[in-house]
Amino acid sequence: MQYNIFPIMRSFNIIDGCKGTQLYTINPSGTGTATCSGIGDKLLQQLHDHIKTQTLRTKSNRSFRSPNATPPSEVVFCEGSLLPYGLPMTELLEPKVEPSLVFPDLVETLAGAYRRAEDCPQFERTEVFLQQCTIFRGLADPKLFRRSLRAARQHATSVHAKVVLAAWLRHERREDELIGLSSMDCRGRNLECPRATLEPGYDPESVFDPCLCTRARAVNADACPTSEEEDGDMSFIVGEDEVRCNRFNIASLSRPFKTMLCGEFVESKREHINFSQNGFSVEALKAAKEFSRSKRLTNLEPMAVLELLSFANRFCCEEMKHACDVHLALLVCDLEDALLLIEYGLEETAYLLVAACLQVFLRELPCSMQCSNFVRMLSSPEGRDRLAMAGHASFMLYYFLSQVAMEEEMRSNTTVMLLERLVECAKDGWEKQLAFHQMGVVMLERKEYKDAQHWFQSAVEAGHVYSTVGVARAKYKRGHTYSAYKLMNSLVSEHKPVGWMYQERSLYCMGKEKQMDLLSATELDPTLSFPYKFRAVSFLEENRIESAIAEINKVIGFKVSADCLELRAWFLIAMEDYEGALRDVRAILTLDPNYMMFYGHMHGEHLIELLSPVVQQWCQADCWMQLYDRWSSVDDIGSLAVVHQMLANDPGKSLLRFRQSLLLLRLNCPKAAMRSLRMARNHSSSDHERLVYEGWILYDTGHREEALAKAEESISIQRSFEAYFLKAYALADSNLDSESSKYVIHLLEEALRCPSDGLRKGQALNNLGSVFVDCDKLDLAADCYMNALNIKHTRAHQGLARVYHLKNHRKAAYDEMTKLIEKARSNASAYEKRSEYCDRDMAKSDLSMASELDPLRTYPYRYRAAVLMDDHKEAEAIAELSRAIDFKPDLQLLHLRAAFYESMGDYASAVRDCEAGLCLDPNNNEILDLCNKAREHLREQPK
């Protein structure tokens, strides 16, 4: 269904754009008076200027009325409205087709991926781990993707694979956004070292070796002394110059030279051989002569080596060609070098030289996508053929490039061309599924629906069931709604029900059937946001705006996303809650600084400009007070909004960027959190501060030891709260013995002695209390938690409740958690924790509330399943766990269900769940032991 969203405008009482009871129209020609009471002249002029740029002014024939408002006889749209594009409409809502591979039975897919990794030869593991990356790309945890990508690089054997995967690892951390860091700086990581990638061979243990970049840079053996000149027995003549050579040495360079100089050719009898017609300079022949003696390239200019490479290629001198290839590859340091040398490399099929040039381009992504010469070479069919001749066209390369292109601009021609090359490189199986599906997604975005349907259908035929969604959507866009409905109906009936199946089918039906499908989708997968959005807008269309906000709050409560926040901001503007709307818009821009509101027609920053005059303005001191209040009430979205406003006043404040990253991590937005952390690092005003932020970046990307080194280096420059806190936090992320615990306590106490604000000191006191509890020092822990509460660190109620519980004061623990529930805006975890301090019936009630507020929390499912298992209701226990696993394949849930299956004698299911769990965490010894035990039972069963 195609539509033009400009004409979709609605008139309504509650937000007619004028707060007064009398409505007036604005006369754009200036011949009359225009007034919108309640909104200042400045705001009105801003709104008027914005709307003047729009070409269409058509009003919708629908209206929204407040239940308590009396409708006037005629409603006139006022150009001063804060909703120039009207209200959202259900017919304009639709879920996106996921670009990643999606699997109807994810557990079986994970188990299969683990088995392939275990069973395949070690030299073939790179491809298996790359397939795991494809599976994990569709999951919420980016650490799983990075771990498999590291494993793929660790097991890579070819230079090409090492170059691509090392660059991909760097891109995943977006180190291109770190100011002052060269793209060729591997920061001591051997897996990403640009020198190590050019070393062929299989060495999975090299991850522990020192980085090659730390050693002195030498090109072959340039520092070696030149061997003494030998008498020659033949000469090459070039013009008037003569190059005296040793016939045997030259003949040893290649079979053609041996045949010419020592075979039946007339040159074998001649002392002087004319080489003038071969197109090589005398310098090239002298270099060839020197190499024939010493087998080294010494004191040669790059152009001389390039000519020698061409010489070696012409006369099949493989050893000399390799030496030139290595020499030139080590000279490539930046994009300018790469652009200059890659043409030579492709012309001479110099494998390492092309690899080195390609490496520079890949490590500069996404910025290097602006280099048209490189992009043309990589994306064109002719360029791919040339790369293939040099051994550098692969599915892996185009998988990486197409992902970067889709992130940058999905609809671009470059993205399409790179995906076309991906299709050409894809082998049968998952590679073709991915290539076809992603091509379909891009074509759908480009509104090329016939092509989209073709590619999605190809993906389905290759075995990717989820691509049926794309086929149905393309048919729907082409006007074949009933055909799309039949297709999804068939999918639902033929497969085990999954939430996305019902969600997609709901697009193609109406009335109660649509609502039932959306309810089924939410029941099967509560993480799908589209059903909440549709129901919320439906309530709005029924003039039930409070219900609309309540509905969208359900999903925002556990899954924060820009589109859901935008919808809530839209509703809040309709209610004239401009402060709440401004809060949500600021949070949106924290998640995505380039977000466009109202169907992509207004930048979020512009909406802030329009909303700001009608809300109370805060100075920076007011903002700090507001931040304390929201932080203490565990209002993370409100805190984000305040920090965004503070950064607008002081954009270079790295401390605020760091706070922003902490809040984003709490909201489970790791990508946005890392962006804020990188900006904190870039804006740091001192070396010791920069080192702390670099340490957090390293810690959050799995480099714990390097993070500790950064913390120690920062402390050596200047003692600071954040450096000590980072070091303590990183050390505590392990099984602490008594001595280690004492050291962590010491570090936290040192942190508390350093200057900081109450927000961070409250966190340090809370962490210190936790370590004291682990050391069984309950009184000291209680003191820490009380001190944290005194500076409004509300989360300390949970730690204090734990202390009371360990002291057998269960009622006090329950009451403490009740205080947290009453104070916290986000309190699902508080309900979950309080359930530990009450009887079974009350615990069930609290856990039911926790699941309702946040269905992603797994403890309630595990608790309910354990209770059912204790009551010998095995089938119900399995069903309870399966309900959560179907939309969140959590490690603990899989482990528990495997244990249940094993106790019930269903060893095949137990092994499957264990293998799926081991795919998520290969080093989990408990699951590995259970898997081996279940396999043993399975082997003992009679066949």
XYZ file of C-alpha atoms in Angstrom, residues 5 7 166 192 267 310 416 544 550 591 606 655 685 695 782 822 853 911:
18
model
C 1.773 11.193 4.306
C -2.035 15.204 3.381
C 40.529 -8.128 11.551
C 43.872 -7.179 14.615
C 70.597 -17.559 -26.161
C 56.252 -6.856 -13.465
C 22.542 -2.783 -4.193
C -8.815 7.007 24.412
C -0.585 3.145 28.911
C 19.549 6.998 21.060
C 13.791 21.158 15.424
C 31.739 13.570 32.326
C 40.364 17.243 28.845
C 39.498 1.490 29.750
C 24.775 -2.251 56.025
C 7.487 2.713 45.798
C 6.497 -5.212 33.627
C 21.395 -32.771 24.526
